[in-house]
């Protein structure tokens, strides 16, 4: 027998781990988009990123992955978990994706 | 020859990741206890395939793309690099994290909790749309090289 939870769908959560990593994704994607502008606008930042791994894009990717994983783990282990509704989390993830994409595409347009 | 195979593996893994994400989306529309295991497995598969697309494409980009970049910039479609490649290489990092997040989101109570199910639907849908955008951008980059080579005097 399938049980679908229907009690107050608007306030239910998608789960503590999903919420933590969803927020982490949103923050990381915005930071990543801002790093694009920063490194493309500043030769010293670009060179610093290149110096770390040999290529600015590789360093950028490694930083993104580290921030996403560490932030997700920290948020998921906070006492009681992050309180956010499923709809709020979806809006955060989708909104961050659209804003980050527009920042990046807009910069190179 | 091996360089070209590396280049072809990148969109191949990308397309497979898109197909896996479509699979997750459709299975999640009909999420039940009997298929929740499959949703979780295919969600993880989508992330693994996207990581393979990233590693293979990234290797090619870092090691071999410089020559193509010079060809594109000397040709009639310099925007194939200045807009499409620059945007693609950075938006792809978001797509990689989003697909990794999909693998995490599918571990939730997708069959029982509407919020968990809606989240997987939105994330898998976004992965599909962004993946298709990456494929399209890749087509512009390839065409940028092609039109540059065709424009060269014989």
PDB file of N, CA and C in Angstrom, chain B residues 67 70-72 74-76 145-154:
ATOM      1  N   UNK B  67      44.674  25.032 -29.235  1.00  0.00           N
ATOM      2  CA  UNK B  67      44.829  25.092 -30.693  1.00  0.00           C
ATOM      3  C   UNK B  67      43.503  25.455 -31.362  1.00  0.00           C
ATOM      4  N   UNK B  70      42.640  29.160 -30.898  1.00  0.00           N
ATOM      5  CA  UNK B  70      43.352  30.047 -31.835  1.00  0.00           C
ATOM      6  C   UNK B  70      42.681  30.030 -33.208  1.00  0.00           C
ATOM      7  N   UNK B  71      42.249  28.851 -33.642  1.00  0.00           N
ATOM      8  CA  UNK B  71      41.563  28.728 -34.949  1.00  0.00           C
ATOM      9  C   UNK B  71      40.244  29.495 -34.923  1.00  0.00           C
ATOM     10  N   UNK B  72      39.460  29.288 -33.849  1.00  0.00           N
ATOM     11  CA  UNK B  72      38.157  29.964 -33.743  1.00  0.00           C
ATOM     12  C   UNK B  72      38.334  31.487 -33.756  1.00  0.00           C
ATOM     13  N   UNK B  74      40.600  33.255 -34.997  1.00  0.00           N
ATOM     14  CA  UNK B  74      41.068  33.781 -36.283  1.00  0.00           C
ATOM     15  C   UNK B  74      39.995  33.668 -37.369  1.00  0.00           C
ATOM     16  N   UNK B  75      38.897  32.994 -37.050  1.00  0.00           N
ATOM     17  CA  UNK B  75      37.851  32.748 -38.040  1.00  0.00           C
ATOM     18  C   UNK B  75      36.694  33.728 -37.959  1.00  0.00           C
ATOM     19  N   UNK B  76      35.629  33.461 -38.729  1.00  0.00           N
ATOM     20  CA  UNK B  76      34.472  34.377 -38.770  1.00  0.00           C
ATOM     21  C   UNK B  76      33.525  34.252 -37.571  1.00  0.00           C
ATOM     22  N   UNK B 145      35.041  26.198 -35.134  1.00  0.00           N
ATOM     23  CA  UNK B 145      36.282  25.646 -35.700  1.00  0.00           C
ATOM     24  C   UNK B 145      36.086  25.367 -37.187  1.00  0.00           C
ATOM     25  N   UNK B 146      34.935  24.762 -37.514  1.00  0.00           N
ATOM     26  CA  UNK B 146      34.672  24.356 -38.898  1.00  0.00           C
ATOM     27  C   UNK B 146      34.639  25.557 -39.848  1.00  0.00           C
ATOM     28  N   UNK B 147      33.890  26.595 -39.474  1.00  0.00           N
ATOM     29  CA  UNK B 147      33.783  27.752 -40.382  1.00  0.00           C
ATOM     30  C   UNK B 147      35.123  28.477 -40.488  1.00  0.00           C
ATOM     31  N   UNK B 148      35.924  28.415 -39.410  1.00  0.00           N
ATOM     32  CA  UNK B 148      37.244  29.052 -39.470  1.00  0.00           C
ATOM     33  C   UNK B 148      38.141  28.297 -40.454  1.00  0.00           C
ATOM     34  N   UNK B 149      38.087  26.961 -40.409  1.00  0.00           N
ATOM     35  CA  UNK B 149      38.918  26.158 -41.323  1.00  0.00           C
ATOM     36  C   UNK B 149      38.426  26.308 -42.763  1.00  0.00           C
ATOM     37  N   UNK B 150      37.095  26.372 -42.953  1.00  0.00           N
ATOM     38  CA  UNK B 150      36.545  26.541 -44.290  1.00  0.00           C
ATOM     39  C   UNK B 150      36.894  27.914 -44.878  1.00  0.00           C
ATOM     40  N   UNK B 151      37.040  28.913 -43.995  1.00  0.00           N
ATOM     41  CA  UNK B 151      37.322  30.274 -44.462  1.00  0.00           C
ATOM     42  C   UNK B 151      38.790  30.459 -44.813  1.00  0.00           C
ATOM     43  N   UNK B 152      39.645  29.484 -44.424  1.00  0.00           N
ATOM     44  CA  UNK B 152      41.081  29.602 -44.711  1.00  0.00           C
ATOM     45  C   UNK B 152      41.331  29.530 -46.210  1.00  0.00           C
ATOM     46  N   UNK B 153      42.178  30.373 -46.757  1.00  0.00           N
ATOM     47  CA  UNK B 153      42.519  30.269 -48.183  1.00  0.00           C
ATOM     48  C   UNK B 153      43.275  28.982 -48.460  1.00  0.00           C
ATOM     49  N   UNK B 154      42.923  28.298 -49.563  1.00  0.00           N
ATOM     50  CA  UNK B 154      43.565  27.015 -49.902  1.00  0.00           C
ATOM     51  C   UNK B 154      44.880  27.277 -50.622  1.00  0.00           C
TER      52      UNK B 154
END
